[in-house]
Amino acid sequence: ICIIIFFFKQKTAYEIYQCDWSSDVCSSDLTVVPQDTVFTSYDGIAWNIQAADLGGQPLNAVGANGSQLLAAGMNGAILTSSDAATWTSQTSTQTVHNINAVIWTDGQFVATGSLGSLGLSDNGSILTSRDGVTWTTQNIPDVGGIGPLTWGDGQFVALGSNVAADNQVILTSADGVTWDSQALDLRVDGSLSLLRSIAWGAGLYVA
């Protein structure tokens, strides 16, 4: 049995924020859904509201370690659940990070985000946790907000921003603790191209 989780931003139409693996399923019904609502599906076709009003903060990311689900979002919002129906807030243990992505691998959750309210233009942050409850803020290179994150070929790879240099930054780490960075300046016909997502598969990174 599999459970896919989507978060929806409050608009006049459903808008997918992030799921725990790639999917192109999205409802076309027009409605207003709170930003802290969790939808689940067993087949990726039929969707149901599983939980709502989970603290009032927009949720941006979800991760799972096999026995525990973790949802995270704005202003340090972190929630955990074993069944996707009942959620426990772990926010009180956090500093105020806006979390954009979270994954589980190598025995730990790794989350990326920012320390301000403007998302990718703010100071980047990376957090790690073995249990989803106690989190450690890692020392990282001086970059703007960090968004997409993946694990592949023995390392974490995250995409960040460098507003001052008008480009993006690639951050890599073998353990989620020590991070290196390098500038990424992708241009098409002279215009900067910003990468919005990243994944590992078939022996290469795709972004």
JSON list of N, CA and C in Angstrom, two decimals, residues 48-105:
[
{"chain": "A", "resi": 48, "resn": "ASN", "atom": "N", "xyz": [-8.25, 12.50, -1.38]},
{"chain": "A", "resi": 48, "resn": "ASN", "atom": "CA", "xyz": [-9.09, 12.88, -0.26]},
{"chain": "A", "resi": 48, "resn": "ASN", "atom": "C", "xyz": [-8.33, 13.79, 0.70]},
{"chain": "A", "resi": 49, "resn": "ILE", "atom": "N", "xyz": [-9.06, 14.72, 1.31]},
{"chain": "A", "resi": 49, "resn": "ILE", "atom": "CA", "xyz": [-8.45, 15.51, 2.38]},
{"chain": "A", "resi": 49, "resn": "ILE", "atom": "C", "xyz": [-8.23, 14.59, 3.58]},
{"chain": "A", "resi": 50, "resn": "GLN", "atom": "N", "xyz": [-6.99, 14.45, 3.97]},
{"chain": "A", "resi": 50, "resn": "GLN", "atom": "CA", "xyz": [-6.64, 13.57, 5.08]},
{"chain": "A", "resi": 50, "resn": "GLN", "atom": "C", "xyz": [-6.53, 14.33, 6.40]},
{"chain": "A", "resi": 51, "resn": "ALA", "atom": "N", "xyz": [-6.04, 15.56, 6.32]},
{"chain": "A", "resi": 51, "resn": "ALA", "atom": "CA", "xyz": [-5.90, 16.38, 7.52]},
{"chain": "A", "resi": 51, "resn": "ALA", "atom": "C", "xyz": [-5.89, 17.84, 7.10]},
{"chain": "A", "resi": 52, "resn": "ALA", "atom": "N", "xyz": [-6.45, 18.71, 7.95]},
{"chain": "A", "resi": 52, "resn": "ALA", "atom": "CA", "xyz": [-6.52, 20.14, 7.64]},
{"chain": "A", "resi": 52, "resn": "ALA", "atom": "C", "xyz": [-6.32, 20.95, 8.91]},
{"chain": "A", "resi": 53, "resn": "ASP", "atom": "N", "xyz": [-6.08, 22.26, 8.72]},
{"chain": "A", "resi": 53, "resn": "ASP", "atom": "CA", "xyz": [-5.88, 23.17, 9.85]},
{"chain": "A", "resi": 53, "resn": "ASP", "atom": "C", "xyz": [-4.75, 22.68, 10.75]},
{"chain": "A", "resi": 54, "resn": "LEU", "atom": "N", "xyz": [-3.59, 22.44, 10.13]},
{"chain": "A", "resi": 54, "resn": "LEU", "atom": "CA", "xyz": [-2.45, 21.90, 10.86]},
{"chain": "A", "resi": 54, "resn": "LEU", "atom": "C", "xyz": [-1.52, 23.02, 11.33]},
{"chain": "A", "resi": 55, "resn": "GLY", "atom": "N", "xyz": [-2.06, 23.97, 12.06]},
{"chain": "A", "resi": 55, "resn": "GLY", "atom": "CA", "xyz": [-1.24, 25.02, 12.66]},
{"chain": "A", "resi": 55, "resn": "GLY", "atom": "C", "xyz": [-1.27, 26.34, 11.94]},
{"chain": "A", "resi": 56, "resn": "GLY", "atom": "N", "xyz": [-1.86, 26.40, 10.76]},
{"chain": "A", "resi": 56, "resn": "GLY", "atom": "CA", "xyz": [-2.03, 27.68, 10.08]},
{"chain": "A", "resi": 56, "resn": "GLY", "atom": "C", "xyz": [-0.88, 28.12, 9.21]},
{"chain": "A", "resi": 57, "resn": "GLN", "atom": "N", "xyz": [0.25, 27.41, 9.21]},
{"chain": "A", "resi": 57, "resn": "GLN", "atom": "CA", "xyz": [1.38, 27.80, 8.38]},
{"chain": "A", "resi": 57, "resn": "GLN", "atom": "C", "xyz": [1.38, 27.03, 7.06]},
{"chain": "A", "resi": 58, "resn": "PRO", "atom": "N", "xyz": [1.69, 27.70, 5.96]},
{"chain": "A", "resi": 58, "resn": "PRO", "atom": "CA", "xyz": [1.76, 27.00, 4.67]},
{"chain": "A", "resi": 58, "resn": "PRO", "atom": "C", "xyz": [2.79, 25.87, 4.73]},
{"chain": "A", "resi": 59, "resn": "LEU", "atom": "N", "xyz": [2.43, 24.70, 4.20]},
{"chain": "A", "resi": 59, "resn": "LEU", "atom": "CA", "xyz": [3.32, 23.55, 4.18]},
{"chain": "A", "resi": 59, "resn": "LEU", "atom": "C", "xyz": [3.89, 23.39, 2.77]},
{"chain": "A", "resi": 60, "resn": "ASN", "atom": "N", "xyz": [5.20, 23.28, 2.69]},
{"chain": "A", "resi": 60, "resn": "ASN", "atom": "CA", "xyz": [5.87, 23.25, 1.40]},
{"chain": "A", "resi": 60, "resn": "ASN", "atom": "C", "xyz": [6.45, 21.90, 1.02]},
{"chain": "A", "resi": 61, "resn": "ALA", "atom": "N", "xyz": [6.70, 21.04, 2.00]},
{"chain": "A", "resi": 61, "resn": "ALA", "atom": "CA", "xyz": [7.49, 19.84, 1.73]},
{"chain": "A", "resi": 61, "resn": "ALA", "atom": "C", "xyz": [7.03, 18.67, 2.58]},
{"chain": "A", "resi": 62, "resn": "VAL", "atom": "N", "xyz": [7.28, 17.47, 2.07]},
{"chain": "A", "resi": 62, "resn": "VAL", "atom": "CA", "xyz": [6.96, 16.26, 2.82]},
{"chain": "A", "resi": 62, "resn": "VAL", "atom": "C", "xyz": [8.06, 15.23, 2.60]},
{"chain": "A", "resi": 63, "resn": "GLY", "atom": "N", "xyz": [8.37, 14.47, 3.66]},
{"chain": "A", "resi": 63, "resn": "GLY", "atom": "CA", "xyz": [9.35, 13.40, 3.57]},
{"chain": "A", "resi": 63, "resn": "GLY", "atom": "C", "xyz": [8.86, 12.21, 4.36]},
{"chain": "A", "resi": 64, "resn": "ALA", "atom": "N", "xyz": [9.47, 11.05, 4.15]},
{"chain": "A", "resi": 64, "resn": "ALA", "atom": "CA", "xyz": [9.07, 9.84, 4.85]},
{"chain": "A", "resi": 64, "resn": "ALA", "atom": "C", "xyz": [10.27, 8.93, 5.03]},
{"chain": "A", "resi": 65, "resn": "ASN", "atom": "N", "xyz": [10.30, 8.22, 6.16]},
{"chain": "A", "resi": 65, "resn": "ASN", "atom": "CA", "xyz": [11.41, 7.30, 6.41]},
{"chain": "A", "resi": 65, "resn": "ASN", "atom": "C", "xyz": [10.96, 5.85, 6.51]},
{"chain": "A", "resi": 66, "resn": "GLY", "atom": "N", "xyz": [9.74, 5.56, 6.08]},
{"chain": "A", "resi": 66, "resn": "GLY", "atom": "CA", "xyz": [9.22, 4.21, 6.14]},
{"chain": "A", "resi": 66, "resn": "GLY", "atom": "C", "xyz": [8.21, 4.00, 7.24]},
{"chain": "A", "resi": 67, "resn": "SER", "atom": "N", "xyz": [8.41, 4.64, 8.38]},
{"chain": "A", "resi": 67, "resn": "SER", "atom": "CA", "xyz": [7.48, 4.53, 9.50]},
{"chain": "A", "resi": 67, "resn": "SER", "atom": "C", "xyz": [6.93, 5.88, 9.95]},
{"chain": "A", "resi": 68, "resn": "GLN", "atom": "N", "xyz": [7.56, 6.94, 9.51]},
{"chain": "A", "resi": 68, "resn": "GLN", "atom": "CA", "xyz": [7.16, 8.28, 9.94]},
{"chain": "A", "resi": 68, "resn": "GLN", "atom": "C", "xyz": [7.09, 9.22, 8.74]},
{"chain": "A", "resi": 69, "resn": "LEU", "atom": "N", "xyz": [6.01, 10.00, 8.70]},
{"chain": "A", "resi": 69, "resn": "LEU", "atom": "CA", "xyz": [5.85, 11.06, 7.72]},
{"chain": "A", "resi": 69, "resn": "LEU", "atom": "C", "xyz": [6.22, 12.38, 8.36]},
{"chain": "A", "resi": 70, "resn": "LEU", "atom": "N", "xyz": [6.80, 13.27, 7.58]},
{"chain": "A", "resi": 70, "resn": "LEU", "atom": "CA", "xyz": [7.19, 14.58, 8.10]},
{"chain": "A", "resi": 70, "resn": "LEU", "atom": "C", "xyz": [6.76, 15.65, 7.11]},
{"chain": "A", "resi": 71, "resn": "ALA", "atom": "N", "xyz": [6.05, 16.64, 7.59]},
{"chain": "A", "resi": 71, "resn": "ALA", "atom": "CA", "xyz": [5.62, 17.77, 6.77]},
{"chain": "A", "resi": 71, "resn": "ALA", "atom": "C", "xyz": [6.27, 19.04, 7.33]},
{"chain": "A", "resi": 72, "resn": "ALA", "atom": "N", "xyz": [6.67, 19.93, 6.45]},
{"chain": "A", "resi": 72, "resn": "ALA", "atom": "CA", "xyz": [7.36, 21.14, 6.90]},
{"chain": "A", "resi": 72, "resn": "ALA", "atom": "C", "xyz": [7.01, 22.30, 6.00]},
{"chain": "A", "resi": 73, "resn": "GLY", "atom": "N", "xyz": [7.19, 23.52, 6.53]},
{"chain": "A", "resi": 73, "resn": "GLY", "atom": "CA", "xyz": [6.84, 24.70, 5.74]},
{"chain": "A", "resi": 73, "resn": "GLY", "atom": "C", "xyz": [7.35, 25.98, 6.33]},
{"chain": "A", "resi": 74, "resn": "MET", "atom": "N", "xyz": [6.49, 27.00, 6.28]},
{"chain": "A", "resi": 74, "resn": "MET", "atom": "CA", "xyz": [6.90, 28.35, 6.64]},
{"chain": "A", "resi": 74, "resn": "MET", "atom": "C", "xyz": [6.99, 28.55, 8.15]},
{"chain": "A", "resi": 75, "resn": "ASN", "atom": "N", "xyz": [7.86, 29.50, 8.54]},
{"chain": "A", "resi": 75, "resn": "ASN", "atom": "CA", "xyz": [8.00, 29.92, 9.93]},
{"chain": "A", "resi": 75, "resn": "ASN", "atom": "C", "xyz": [8.27, 28.75, 10.88]},
{"chain": "A", "resi": 76, "resn": "GLY", "atom": "N", "xyz": [9.11, 27.83, 10.43]},
{"chain": "A", "resi": 76, "resn": "GLY", "atom": "CA", "xyz": [9.52, 26.73, 11.29]},
{"chain": "A", "resi": 76, "resn": "GLY", "atom": "C", "xyz": [8.49, 25.64, 11.48]},
{"chain": "A", "resi": 77, "resn": "ALA", "atom": "N", "xyz": [7.44, 25.61, 10.67]},
{"chain": "A", "resi": 77, "resn": "ALA", "atom": "CA", "xyz": [6.41, 24.59, 10.82]},
{"chain": "A", "resi": 77, "resn": "ALA", "atom": "C", "xyz": [6.97, 23.21, 10.48]},
{"chain": "A", "resi": 78, "resn": "ILE", "atom": "N", "xyz": [6.97, 22.30, 11.44]},
{"chain": "A", "resi": 78, "resn": "ILE", "atom": "CA", "xyz": [7.37, 20.91, 11.24]},
{"chain": "A", "resi": 78, "resn": "ILE", "atom": "C", "xyz": [6.38, 20.03, 11.97]},
{"chain": "A", "resi": 79, "resn": "LEU", "atom": "N", "xyz": [5.79, 19.07, 11.25]},
{"chain": "A", "resi": 79, "resn": "LEU", "atom": "CA", "xyz": [4.82, 18.16, 11.83]},
{"chain": "A", "resi": 79, "resn": "LEU", "atom": "C", "xyz": [5.21, 16.73, 11.48]},
{"chain": "A", "resi": 80, "resn": "THR", "atom": "N", "xyz": [4.90, 15.80, 12.39]},
{"chain": "A", "resi": 80, "resn": "THR", "atom": "CA", "xyz": [5.18, 14.39, 12.14]},
{"chain": "A", "resi": 80, "resn": "THR", "atom": "C", "xyz": [3.92, 13.57, 12.30]},
{"chain": "A", "resi": 81, "resn": "SER", "atom": "N", "xyz": [3.87, 12.43, 11.59]},
{"chain": "A", "resi": 81, "resn": "SER", "atom": "CA", "xyz": [2.71, 11.56, 11.63]},
{"chain": "A", "resi": 81, "resn": "SER", "atom": "C", "xyz": [3.11, 10.14, 11.26]},
{"chain": "A", "resi": 82, "resn": "SER", "atom": "N", "xyz": [2.40, 9.17, 11.82]},
{"chain": "A", "resi": 82, "resn": "SER", "atom": "CA", "xyz": [2.64, 7.77, 11.45]},
{"chain": "A", "resi": 82, "resn": "SER", "atom": "C", "xyz": [1.60, 7.26, 10.47]},
{"chain": "A", "resi": 83, "resn": "ASP", "atom": "N", "xyz": [0.50, 8.02, 10.26]},
{"chain": "A", "resi": 83, "resn": "ASP", "atom": "CA", "xyz": [-0.59, 7.53, 9.43]},
{"chain": "A", "resi": 83, "resn": "ASP", "atom": "C", "xyz": [-1.16, 8.57, 8.46]},
{"chain": "A", "resi": 84, "resn": "ALA", "atom": "N", "xyz": [-0.58, 9.78, 8.42]},
{"chain": "A", "resi": 84, "resn": "ALA", "atom": "CA", "xyz": [-1.03, 10.89, 7.57]},
{"chain": "A", "resi": 84, "resn": "ALA", "atom": "C", "xyz": [-2.35, 11.49, 8.02]},
{"chain": "A", "resi": 85, "resn": "ALA", "atom": "N", "xyz": [-2.97, 10.96, 9.07]},
{"chain": "A", "resi": 85, "resn": "ALA", "atom": "CA", "xyz": [-4.24, 11.48, 9.56]},
{"chain": "A", "resi": 85, "resn": "ALA", "atom": "C", "xyz": [-4.06, 12.32, 10.81]},
{"chain": "A", "resi": 86, "resn": "THR", "atom": "N", "xyz": [-3.24, 11.85, 11.74]},
{"chain": "A", "resi": 86, "resn": "THR", "atom": "CA", "xyz": [-2.98, 12.55, 12.99]},
{"chain": "A", "resi": 86, "resn": "THR", "atom": "C", "xyz": [-1.56, 13.08, 12.96]},
{"chain": "A", "resi": 87, "resn": "TRP", "atom": "N", "xyz": [-1.44, 14.40, 13.15]},
{"chain": "A", "resi": 87, "resn": "TRP", "atom": "CA", "xyz": [-0.13, 15.06, 13.05]},
{"chain": "A", "resi": 87, "resn": "TRP", "atom": "C", "xyz": [0.23, 15.72, 14.37]},
{"chain": "A", "resi": 88, "resn": "THR", "atom": "N", "xyz": [1.52, 15.67, 14.71]},
{"chain": "A", "resi": 88, "resn": "THR", "atom": "CA", "xyz": [2.04, 16.30, 15.92]},
{"chain": "A", "resi": 88, "resn": "THR", "atom": "C", "xyz": [3.01, 17.40, 15.54]},
{"chain": "A", "resi": 89, "resn": "SER", "atom": "N", "xyz": [2.79, 18.59, 16.08]},
{"chain": "A", "resi": 89, "resn": "SER", "atom": "CA", "xyz": [3.66, 19.72, 15.77]},
{"chain": "A", "resi": 89, "resn": "SER", "atom": "C", "xyz": [4.98, 19.60, 16.52]},
{"chain": "A", "resi": 90, "resn": "GLN", "atom": "N", "xyz": [6.07, 19.77, 15.80]},
{"chain": "A", "resi": 90, "resn": "GLN", "atom": "CA", "xyz": [7.40, 19.83, 16.39]},
{"chain": "A", "resi": 90, "resn": "GLN", "atom": "C", "xyz": [7.98, 21.24, 16.27]},
{"chain": "A", "resi": 91, "resn": "THR", "atom": "N", "xyz": [7.14, 22.18, 15.91]},
{"chain": "A", "resi": 91, "resn": "THR", "atom": "CA", "xyz": [7.60, 23.54, 15.63]},
{"chain": "A", "resi": 91, "resn": "THR", "atom": "C", "xyz": [8.27, 24.19, 16.82]},
{"chain": "A", "resi": 92, "resn": "SER", "atom": "N", "xyz": [7.83, 23.87, 18.02]},
{"chain": "A", "resi": 92, "resn": "SER", "atom": "CA", "xyz": [8.34, 24.55, 19.21]},
{"chain": "A", "resi": 92, "resn": "SER", "atom": "C", "xyz": [9.82, 24.30, 19.42]},
{"chain": "A", "resi": 93, "resn": "THR", "atom": "N", "xyz": [10.38, 23.24, 18.79]},
{"chain": "A", "resi": 93, "resn": "THR", "atom": "CA", "xyz": [11.79, 22.94, 18.97]},
{"chain": "A", "resi": 93, "resn": "THR", "atom": "C", "xyz": [12.66, 23.64, 17.94]},
{"chain": "A", "resi": 94, "resn": "GLN", "atom": "N", "xyz": [12.05, 24.42, 17.05]},
{"chain": "A", "resi": 94, "resn": "GLN", "atom": "CA", "xyz": [12.80, 24.98, 15.93]},
{"chain": "A", "resi": 94, "resn": "GLN", "atom": "C", "xyz": [13.04, 26.48, 16.08]},
{"chain": "A", "resi": 95, "resn": "THR", "atom": "N", "xyz": [14.10, 26.94, 15.42]},
{"chain": "A", "resi": 95, "resn": "THR", "atom": "CA", "xyz": [14.20, 28.36, 15.15]},
{"chain": "A", "resi": 95, "resn": "THR", "atom": "C", "xyz": [13.34, 28.63, 13.93]},
{"chain": "A", "resi": 96, "resn": "VAL", "atom": "N", "xyz": [13.18, 29.88, 13.57]},
{"chain": "A", "resi": 96, "resn": "VAL", "atom": "CA", "xyz": [12.22, 30.20, 12.50]},
{"chain": "A", "resi": 96, "resn": "VAL", "atom": "C", "xyz": [12.90, 30.05, 11.14]},
{"chain": "A", "resi": 97, "resn": "HIS", "atom": "N", "xyz": [12.81, 28.85, 10.58]},
{"chain": "A", "resi": 97, "resn": "HIS", "atom": "CA", "xyz": [13.27, 28.58, 9.23]},
{"chain": "A", "resi": 97, "resn": "HIS", "atom": "C", "xyz": [12.06, 28.38, 8.33]},
{"chain": "A", "resi": 98, "resn": "ASN", "atom": "N", "xyz": [12.14, 28.90, 7.12]},
{"chain": "A", "resi": 98, "resn": "ASN", "atom": "CA", "xyz": [11.15, 28.58, 6.11]},
{"chain": "A", "resi": 98, "resn": "ASN", "atom": "C", "xyz": [11.67, 27.39, 5.32]},
{"chain": "A", "resi": 99, "resn": "ILE", "atom": "N", "xyz": [11.05, 26.24, 5.50]},
{"chain": "A", "resi": 99, "resn": "ILE", "atom": "CA", "xyz": [11.55, 25.01, 4.89]},
{"chain": "A", "resi": 99, "resn": "ILE", "atom": "C", "xyz": [10.91, 24.79, 3.53]},
{"chain": "A", "resi": 100, "resn": "ASN", "atom": "N", "xyz": [11.76, 24.57, 2.52]},
{"chain": "A", "resi": 100, "resn": "ASN", "atom": "CA", "xyz": [11.29, 24.40, 1.15]},
{"chain": "A", "resi": 100, "resn": "ASN", "atom": "C", "xyz": [11.30, 22.96, 0.67]},
{"chain": "A", "resi": 101, "resn": "ALA", "atom": "N", "xyz": [12.18, 22.13, 1.22]},
{"chain": "A", "resi": 101, "resn": "ALA", "atom": "CA", "xyz": [12.30, 20.74, 0.78]},
{"chain": "A", "resi": 101, "resn": "ALA", "atom": "C", "xyz": [12.83, 19.89, 1.92]},
{"chain": "A", "resi": 102, "resn": "VAL", "atom": "N", "xyz": [12.44, 18.62, 1.94]},
{"chain": "A", "resi": 102, "resn": "VAL", "atom": "CA", "xyz": [12.95, 17.69, 2.95]},
{"chain": "A", "resi": 102, "resn": "VAL", "atom": "C", "xyz": [12.99, 16.29, 2.35]},
{"chain": "A", "resi": 103, "resn": "ILE", "atom": "N", "xyz": [14.07, 15.57, 2.63]},
{"chain": "A", "resi": 103, "resn": "ILE", "atom": "CA", "xyz": [14.18, 14.18, 2.20]},
{"chain": "A", "resi": 103, "resn": "ILE", "atom": "C", "xyz": [14.76, 13.35, 3.34]},
{"chain": "A", "resi": 104, "resn": "TRP", "atom": "N", "xyz": [14.55, 12.04, 3.26]},
{"chain": "A", "resi": 104, "resn": "TRP", "atom": "CA", "xyz": [15.12, 11.10, 4.23]},
{"chain": "A", "resi": 104, "resn": "TRP", "atom": "C", "xyz": [16.09, 10.18, 3.49]},
{"chain": "A", "resi": 105, "resn": "THR", "atom": "N", "xyz": [17.30, 10.09, 3.97]},
{"chain": "A", "resi": 105, "resn": "THR", "atom": "CA", "xyz": [18.26, 9.15, 3.42]},
{"chain": "A", "resi": 105, "resn": "THR", "atom": "C", "xyz": [19.43, 9.03, 4.39]}
]
